[in-house]
Structures are given as C-alpha cells and as structure tokens.
Amino acid sequence: MRTAPWIGTLLLLSLATPTEAARPIPGAPSTPEQREAAWQQHQQMQDASIFKGLNWRSIGPTGQGGRVVDLASVPGQPYTFYVAYATGGVWKTTNNGGSFEPLTDQLPNTVIGAIAVDPSAPETLWIGAGEPNAARSNYGGHGVFVSRDGGKSFERKGLTGTDRIAEILVDPRDSQRVLVAAAGKLYTPGGQRGIYLTEDGGSTWTHVLKPNDDWTGASDLVIDPTRPDVLYAALWTRTRAPWQFTEAGDGSGIYKSEDGGRTWRQLAGGLPQDAGVGRIGLAIAASQPDTVYASIDHWAELPENLRDLGDRPLSPQRLRTMSKDEFLKQDPEEIERFIRGADLPVELDAKGLLAQVRDGSITLQQLISRLEDGNDALFDNPTWGHTVWRTDDGGGSWRRTHDEPIREVTYTYGYYFGEIAVDPSDAERVYTMGVPLIVSADGGKTWSGYTNHESVHVDYQAMWIDPNFPQRIVVGNDGGLDVSYDAGITWRRLDAQPLGQFYTIYADMAEPYNVYGGMQDNGTWKGSSRTRWELGEDWSPINGGDGMWVAVDDESGDTYTGYQFGYYTRIDSAGKRHEVRPRAPLNEPVLRYNWSTPVILSPHDARTVYMASNRLYRSFDRGRSWAAISPDMTRSKERGNVPFATITALSESPLQFGRLGVGTDDGHVHVSLDGGVRWQQVDARLPADRWVSRIELSRHEANRIYLSLNGYRQDDDRVYLYRSDDFGASWQSIAEGLPAEPVNVIREDTVNPDLLYVGTDRGVYTSLDRGRSWLALDGGLPNVPVHDLFVHPRDRELIAGTHGRSAWIVDALPLQQLDADVRNSAVHLFHIDDLKASRDWRRRPDPWFDRPEHLPELTGTYWAKAAGPVRFRLLDEKDRPLATFEREAQVGLNSFKWNLALDAELTLAAEKQALEALDADKRGELKHQPYAESQRLGHRLYPVPGKYTLEIAHVDTTSRSGFEIEAPKSQEPRWTPAYKLRGEGEEGRNQDEERPHPRAGARGRGFAMPGK
C-alpha cells in the first residue's frame, strides 16, 4: 500500500520535537564596525549586480509624510529650507515649498535624526543620522555627515556609534565647532551617548557630556542666540525591550554649559530629579534669552484630586473602584457603551452582562483584567505626563508653568514627542507638541489648540518659526509638512513628495491592477499601479489609524484592512463596513494582538479568512464568525506595557488547503498539515528569541517553506533567512552572500520556482538559484527600509512597500525569464507591453500649456552581455524602419524609455512605399497618409495604431519584440434612434474574443491564479 506524501511528512515532523535549550544562540548587538562592513558590501553588490540597470519606478502615494523630524532654514535665502523625514531622507526646496528634491538617497540609509545649516556658511548642511524617537519603527543611523555644496555631495564625519542623533548645532562664530546630541541605541545599552563636540570640522570629536549609565542619551540641545557660549542640553534615560518600554529614569536631566559646550553642570532649582523623569525638550526665548522652557514627560503619579476618571460613568478608571451594587445600578445604555469600548465579545450585550454580574458568573475583576493588556497599560496611566517648566534666570530656578495636568497632548507616550518652541519675538508665546500642537500666550499658564484645520495632520515632531517674520511657521508631523503665513490661522500643505511609511503591500487583479498598503499613522490607501506621482495624486484612503495588513477578494470586491493591534474591517463592494476581529470569551485570557496583525484570505476559497492573535483563528463566512484553530503559539512569559507573545507571520500553501505556517514575535514557528487540527513546532534548530518577520509556503513545492527572522529589537543586524524542503523538519540557512541588514520579508516568485526576493532595512535583493547566491535589486531605489514585497501573478511585476519612500514597482518578468540562453546572448529584448494611442497624439503642440510629462513613452527591458552602446529600431508591420534611437547598456538587465518620436525621413519613406502598394485610386486618400498629414498640420510624429516590432542591436546581434499600439476608444454616438427594428444591429454581437493578458500568454510563460 502506498503512503500519501503528507502522511510521510507528518511522521517526519513528529521526530522533530523541539528542545528550547538546544536552540542556537543568536548574535549579539551589531557593532559600528560590522554595520560599516555591511554598508561596504551593499555598495559592492550594487556595483557588481547584473540588475543595476533595471530601474524601479515610484508610484506614490504623496501626502503621507511619514514623520518629519527636523527643519532647517538657510540664512539670507527665505525660499530655501531643508526638511528631514524619519525614514525618508533629507529634502530641499529652493522655491518656498513649491517643489522638493531628495538629497540623501545614496547615504547608508535614509534615516535622519537632526539637520543644521551653518549660520556662517549657508551652503554647509550637517546631518545627524538615526531617529531619536523611540517608537516601534524607529531606525538607527550611521553617524554624522556634512555637505559643503548645499546637499549635492556629502562627507562622513564619524560618530558611527551614536546610532540615533537628537540634535546637531553649529557655532555661529566658528564653522569648525559643531555639537551633537546623541541619543544612542534603542534596544540595547552602550554605544556613543550624550553630547559630543568637534572643533576641527568633524575630524575628531570630544565626549563633553557623559551620562552616568549605558541607557542614558541626549534628547535635546539648544544654543543661546545672543551668547553662543551658553548652551543647554537634556539627557534622557530610557530602556526598551520587545515587551516593555520604560521611558523614564534617574539619569534624565537638564545641563548647562557656559564655555561653548566644553564643560557642563546639571541644573536643579526646582526641576524634578527622580526616576520618573522622561524625555525632555528645550527651547530658548530669543527675545529674552534667560527664559528657557522645558517640556518634561513626567511619570510621577498624579494626586488623587487631579486624576481624570473619564467623562463616562463607566470609564475604566471608575470601574476599578466600583462595587458590584454600583455596577448593577448603571444605565444599560452606558453598559452597552462600555462593552463596545472595552472590546468585549460581540455576543455580549448590556442585558447579558448585567445578568452575569448579578448571578456572579462574571466578576468585576474579570472585567477589569480585560482592560489591562499591554497596549492599555501603556496608554492608561495616572501620571503627570506632559509638563512644561520654565526658568527666567538662565536655569538657576525652575517652576512648572501650570497647576493642572495638560491632558490629551502626549498621553502616556511622551517618548514619541518632546519638542517645544518659543516665538522669537514674544517670550510669553510658547508652543508644545504632541498629538495636537498647542499654544500658550501667557508663558505656559493656560493652553489652547493651535492647528485645527482638517488638512493638517496630527502628531507633531518639528516646528520652525521665521525669526524675521514670526507669522511664517512651518510644522512637521506624521503626515508631512505644513506652512502658515498668518501665525496659524490658515495652513498650506507641502506634501507633494512620495514619503509614505508602508508596513505592508498588496495588489488586486483589476485592469490595471491597484496597489494597497497600510502606512504608519496614515491609514490604508489604494492606488493605481500605473500612477505617475509627479503628475498628481492617484491614491485614495480606505481606512484610518496606523494602517496594517490588507487582503482583497477579487471575486466579491471585499477588502480586509485595519489598524494597529488587530482592529480590522471588511469593506464590501458597496462600501459597507463589517467588523472583523476574533475575541476570547470573558472567562478566558484576553487575546494578544501584534501591532501589525496578520490577516490573509485562503488562496483556495476567498470566503475563508485567517487572522492571528496569540492564537490562529479561521472564519468560513468572511469574518462574521470565528473559530480558534490553534492553541497559544507563543512561549514567552514576558508581559509588559507593549503587547508581546503574538503571531507576526502567517501563510497558507497555495497548493493545499489547510497546509499552514505561523511565526511569532518570540521566535517560534509552527506548521499544520490538516487545517489546524494538529500543529508541530519546528523551530528547534533556529536561533532563539528572534522575531519572525515572514513565513512563505511555496506555491511550487508543497513541502517547501521560506522563513525570515529579524533582530531589529535586539539591535542585531544579522541576516536570519532559511529554507526548508521538508516542511520544517530541517532548515537550511540561505543568508550567505547577503550583507548584515535585518530582513523584513522574503517572497517566492509566482512563475519561476528558483527566483526569490528579499526586502531588508536597506533595500531589495534577489536570488536566481533558490537562495544559494544573492544579487542586489535596487536600481534607482533609495537606501530605504523595505517592509513588504508583492509579486503580481498576472502582470509579473514586483511591488515594494518601503518604510519611508512609499511604493515602487519593477518589472519582474525579465528576472523570471533570465535563463541560460538569455544570459549567453549578446543582447535580448524582453516583451514590450502594448500601448493605447490617444487622440491627442495627432494635434499640434500647445504653445502655452503643453506639459512634457504628459507625453507618451515606451518602456521596456533588455539584456546586454557586455557594456556599450545599443541601437534600437522601430519597424512597422512590413519591417520598414520608422525610428532609431540609442542607449548605453550596462552589463546585465537594462531598463529603457523612449518618447515614441518618429524619424520624419524614415517614416515618410515607409509611408511612400506603403502607398505604392495600394491601387492608384486609393493613394490620394488622406487616411492612407497619416504621417504626411501630421507633418503638414504641425503635429508631433507618433506611430499610428497598428502592430510594430522593436529591434535592438548590440555587438552584431539583434533581438526583437512585437507589440501593438491600440486605437483610442471609439467615439460615442452623438444621437441614437428612439427604437430600432428587430434584428437590426445584432449581426456580429458576441464576436469579441477574450484576449490573453499581454503580460501573460504573450510572454510565453503564462500564469495561474492560486485556487482557480
């Protein structure tokens, strides 16, 4: 009797019982030297890659700024300023925000902490790399850089161990003197922290303010504009683990220097100096420089009389001190509101909860426990939180400016904010930044909201007030950049740059297909894959919050999307929203959802939805009802104020329903062959305690799995990348050849089983041999974190969701078809997509409103075995040449663009030959002389609809690819009769044949939709 293959695999898995103690120990935190070696390897791989000529194209969206962290103006040039984005790099405008250009795409990464313009040398720009905020997706940088030519080129200036830089200052008297506030690493101790000073332009640095421990770094640094020898610095103690963030400590404090930063003394005089002092921001009043403001995230407990119990009779705070009798007397409407706000099971209503509390089957303590998961513990805390302090004697004495707490500004995540600013002309007008931007006109005693315009995003991170015209204010937030010219009455967005921070990316099967993705603090968006972001926005929002995973049912039109911690929704084809979220019964522990909760549709039946918490859930009815199909898949007992021990990666085999794989944030991997009836833990030979960033079950071999782990939360940059060919019974590392960059995603190609793609914290790599070797695949892509990749199965394009520079697309078909025959050819031209002609092609260029970016272009890809010039010819259906153009090839794959402009002499000669083949009486008809007629009327000379061949020649070898230029859509009749006779016009109905997609059958490889 033969044994089914999956039975054998199950037996094999049963032998792979994991032993926690036997798991390999992962690597230590990466050193600056190791990170530098990885950067050098990355550059070498870029230079040597046969794909460096294959160019990605950015498709946006714009307007999702992805967190502005700093601003810097250029003295004497009011229309020129720089803006630094957390993971989008530094951009420059010379026309007051009309347009911006990126400056730092080729630095080791696009992660920025601070920027400064030299006041005495306006062309000099200093950059401190690494974002000092301490949230989940903040990245480290590679030290200090300087440009002496306005951002055209950069030099590295050391301090590579700072990791994250909060501020950088240039002495206005001496360009050689620069000070840096180093925040240090986020997840591990040590490194370069505190204040550093150079007096030789960055050649050497002196550690002038050293913290007393390895977890304390600098959070801010300001200079007295009238006395440059006077500076103030803030130190901040914070410790972060994947499950816990302690955002305060007794190393936090304010320091002052009176000798240009060479020596420092700590200030007291009424300032809080306990273990509850968190992040500190500083601002000097330029008009009254002995007045200094400090925003302090203060974790001291509020007195009972100042605590906010909420505006509802059944708030979580009131429930904690409520008796059973008091609860039973509550208005059922308030109980219903409480049930929904507390995320209790959907089957529970006010009547049922009252009955269960009354009979004792549910206790108030059980209700309270449902409110105390890691996320709520971080956001619901009775502390002072955001406080503002002031000195009027240069730091000798301080006082808190307000008697009451400043509520709902930074909540309890003050680690994410900390900026404060003072009007340069009015020492009493002070601004402080959090979720809202608020202002005080009386020195901090009372506060009011400042920006309430709907176009201005929340979560403020930076502010610049023009010292010469204080009504001109530029603010940076999680949505980008905004400017006001009337002191905040009206605002203008400056967000025409593609700077979104994607967590995930997805695509549907529309024509053309749409791209979907969830972005940091900017919700979930949908946009056309054909978007040219330079021409304007072609994206639309479909959900809010911090956008996370997306799944689309192409048959029903349903879209599944949501925001942080698993609050997901199904949006049906009519636009109606349906909640999608499993919940545990009240008598069971509350489910733990990851910040980025996985949700996928079964490739075999799109009505089947999988969603992961610490357990895996499945729904057969589009998320209306759920069943748990796994136990708790995590092992860690660590619990803190950050949700942890959750499922982070999820995949179902496209080859077999119910063949599942999941990975967790505490480093565990489980597989199931039977839809979750039985699970096998398969991580015994994998490094312990590393976050599973992706698991990918192969669409080509049922037992093949690809897996990536990520050491970001241990400051470990090593590559943890694996393949299993026996469904997890054994694992083979496929990391060899990749630089040490944390891996966020691995994808298997949809067509070629040997082709893999990997997205790291610096870019994209590909393997042509199933992971045995790797090549850089980032032509034209900035050195930006890539969080997700999606291979479109029909259009055969690769989509990258970057965390800082929005979405990009590259043609994947040349990689899929890059076999030995192609690589041995001197030149090979890949398939050219069909084009659709426009009626606008046959008109005279408008002398006043013609826009070159709207002109047509032909794009494609070719292989060149050797570098050198290549010559293209466009041939008509009879092989007559109509145009020629040349390009310079690099070794390997090359992208090209052509503007479709025909050669008049060649084209008219070809048209003359065509006319000579016609009957004499037809030669005079203008429809047979389109090119001569276009030339007579002054049109641009573009190909007319028809079939064409593009030929490429290189080193005495040619290659061809045919394509079609389709005619524009027929014009609609201006009038139709009120009725027609039976049978009239019926001839020819149903004669349109279904054509294969031009990027499928026309390319010779075809495609198969999973489960179809």
CSV table of N, CA and C in Angstrom, one decimal, residues 549 648-650 663-665 690-695 707-711 713 720-721 742-747 759 787-788:
chain,number,residue,atom,x,y,z
A,549,TRP,N,-2.1,45.2,7.7
A,549,TRP,CA,-2.2,44.2,6.6
A,549,TRP,C,-3.5,44.5,5.8
A,648,THR,N,3.1,36.9,14.3
A,648,THR,CA,3.5,38.0,13.5
A,648,THR,C,3.6,37.6,12.0
A,649,ALA,N,3.6,36.3,11.7
A,649,ALA,CA,3.7,35.9,10.3
A,649,ALA,C,2.7,34.7,10.1
A,650,LEU,N,2.2,34.7,8.9
A,650,LEU,CA,1.1,33.7,8.6
A,650,LEU,C,1.1,33.4,7.1
A,663,GLY,N,4.4,32.2,12.4
A,663,GLY,CA,5.6,32.5,13.2
A,663,GLY,C,5.3,33.6,14.2
A,664,THR,N,6.0,33.7,15.3
A,664,THR,CA,5.7,34.6,16.4
A,664,THR,C,6.8,35.6,16.6
A,665,ASP,N,6.5,36.6,17.5
A,665,ASP,CA,7.5,37.6,17.8
A,665,ASP,C,8.5,37.1,18.8
A,690,ARG,N,14.3,35.5,18.2
A,690,ARG,CA,14.3,36.5,17.1
A,690,ARG,C,12.9,36.5,16.4
A,691,TRP,N,12.4,37.7,16.2
A,691,TRP,CA,11.1,38.0,15.7
A,691,TRP,C,10.9,37.3,14.3
A,692,VAL,N,9.9,36.6,14.1
A,692,VAL,CA,9.6,36.0,12.8
A,692,VAL,C,8.9,37.1,11.9
A,693,SER,N,9.7,37.6,10.9
A,693,SER,CA,9.1,38.7,10.1
A,693,SER,C,8.3,38.2,8.9
A,694,ARG,N,8.6,37.0,8.4
A,694,ARG,CA,7.7,36.4,7.3
A,694,ARG,C,7.9,34.9,7.3
A,695,ILE,N,6.8,34.2,7.0
A,695,ILE,CA,6.8,32.8,6.6
A,695,ILE,C,6.1,32.7,5.3
A,707,LEU,N,11.6,31.3,5.3
A,707,LEU,CA,11.4,31.9,6.6
A,707,LEU,C,12.4,33.0,6.8
A,708,SER,N,12.0,34.2,7.4
A,708,SER,CA,12.9,35.2,7.8
A,708,SER,C,12.6,35.6,9.2
A,709,LEU,N,13.7,35.8,9.9
A,709,LEU,CA,13.7,36.3,11.3
A,709,LEU,C,14.4,37.6,11.3
A,710,ASN,N,14.1,38.4,12.4
A,710,ASN,CA,14.6,39.8,12.4
A,710,ASN,C,15.1,40.1,13.8
A,711,GLY,N,16.3,40.7,13.9
A,711,GLY,CA,16.9,41.0,15.1
A,711,GLY,C,16.9,42.5,15.5
A,713,ARG,N,14.9,44.3,17.2
A,713,ARG,CA,14.6,44.6,18.5
A,713,ARG,C,15.7,44.1,19.5
A,720,TYR,N,18.9,36.5,9.2
A,720,TYR,CA,18.4,35.2,9.6
A,720,TYR,C,17.3,34.8,8.5
A,721,LEU,N,17.8,34.0,7.6
A,721,LEU,CA,17.0,33.6,6.4
A,721,LEU,C,17.1,32.2,6.1
A,742,PRO,N,18.9,43.6,8.7
A,742,PRO,CA,17.7,42.9,9.1
A,742,PRO,C,16.7,42.6,8.0
A,743,VAL,N,16.2,41.4,7.9
A,743,VAL,CA,15.3,41.0,6.8
A,743,VAL,C,13.9,41.2,7.3
A,744,ASN,N,13.1,42.0,6.5
A,744,ASN,CA,11.7,42.2,6.8
A,744,ASN,C,10.8,41.3,6.1
A,745,VAL,N,11.2,40.8,4.9
A,745,VAL,CA,10.2,40.0,4.1
A,745,VAL,C,11.0,39.1,3.1
A,746,ILE,N,10.5,37.9,2.9
A,746,ILE,CA,11.0,37.1,1.8
A,746,ILE,C,9.8,36.6,1.0
A,747,ARG,N,9.9,36.7,-0.4
A,747,ARG,CA,8.9,36.2,-1.3
A,747,ARG,C,9.4,35.3,-2.3
A,759,GLY,N,13.4,41.7,1.1
A,759,GLY,CA,13.4,43.1,1.5
A,759,GLY,C,14.0,43.3,2.9
A,787,HIS,N,9.7,47.1,3.8
A,787,HIS,CA,8.9,46.3,4.8
A,787,HIS,C,8.1,45.2,4.1
A,788,ASP,N,7.8,45.3,2.8
A,788,ASP,CA,7.0,44.2,2.2
A,788,ASP,C,7.2,44.2,0.7
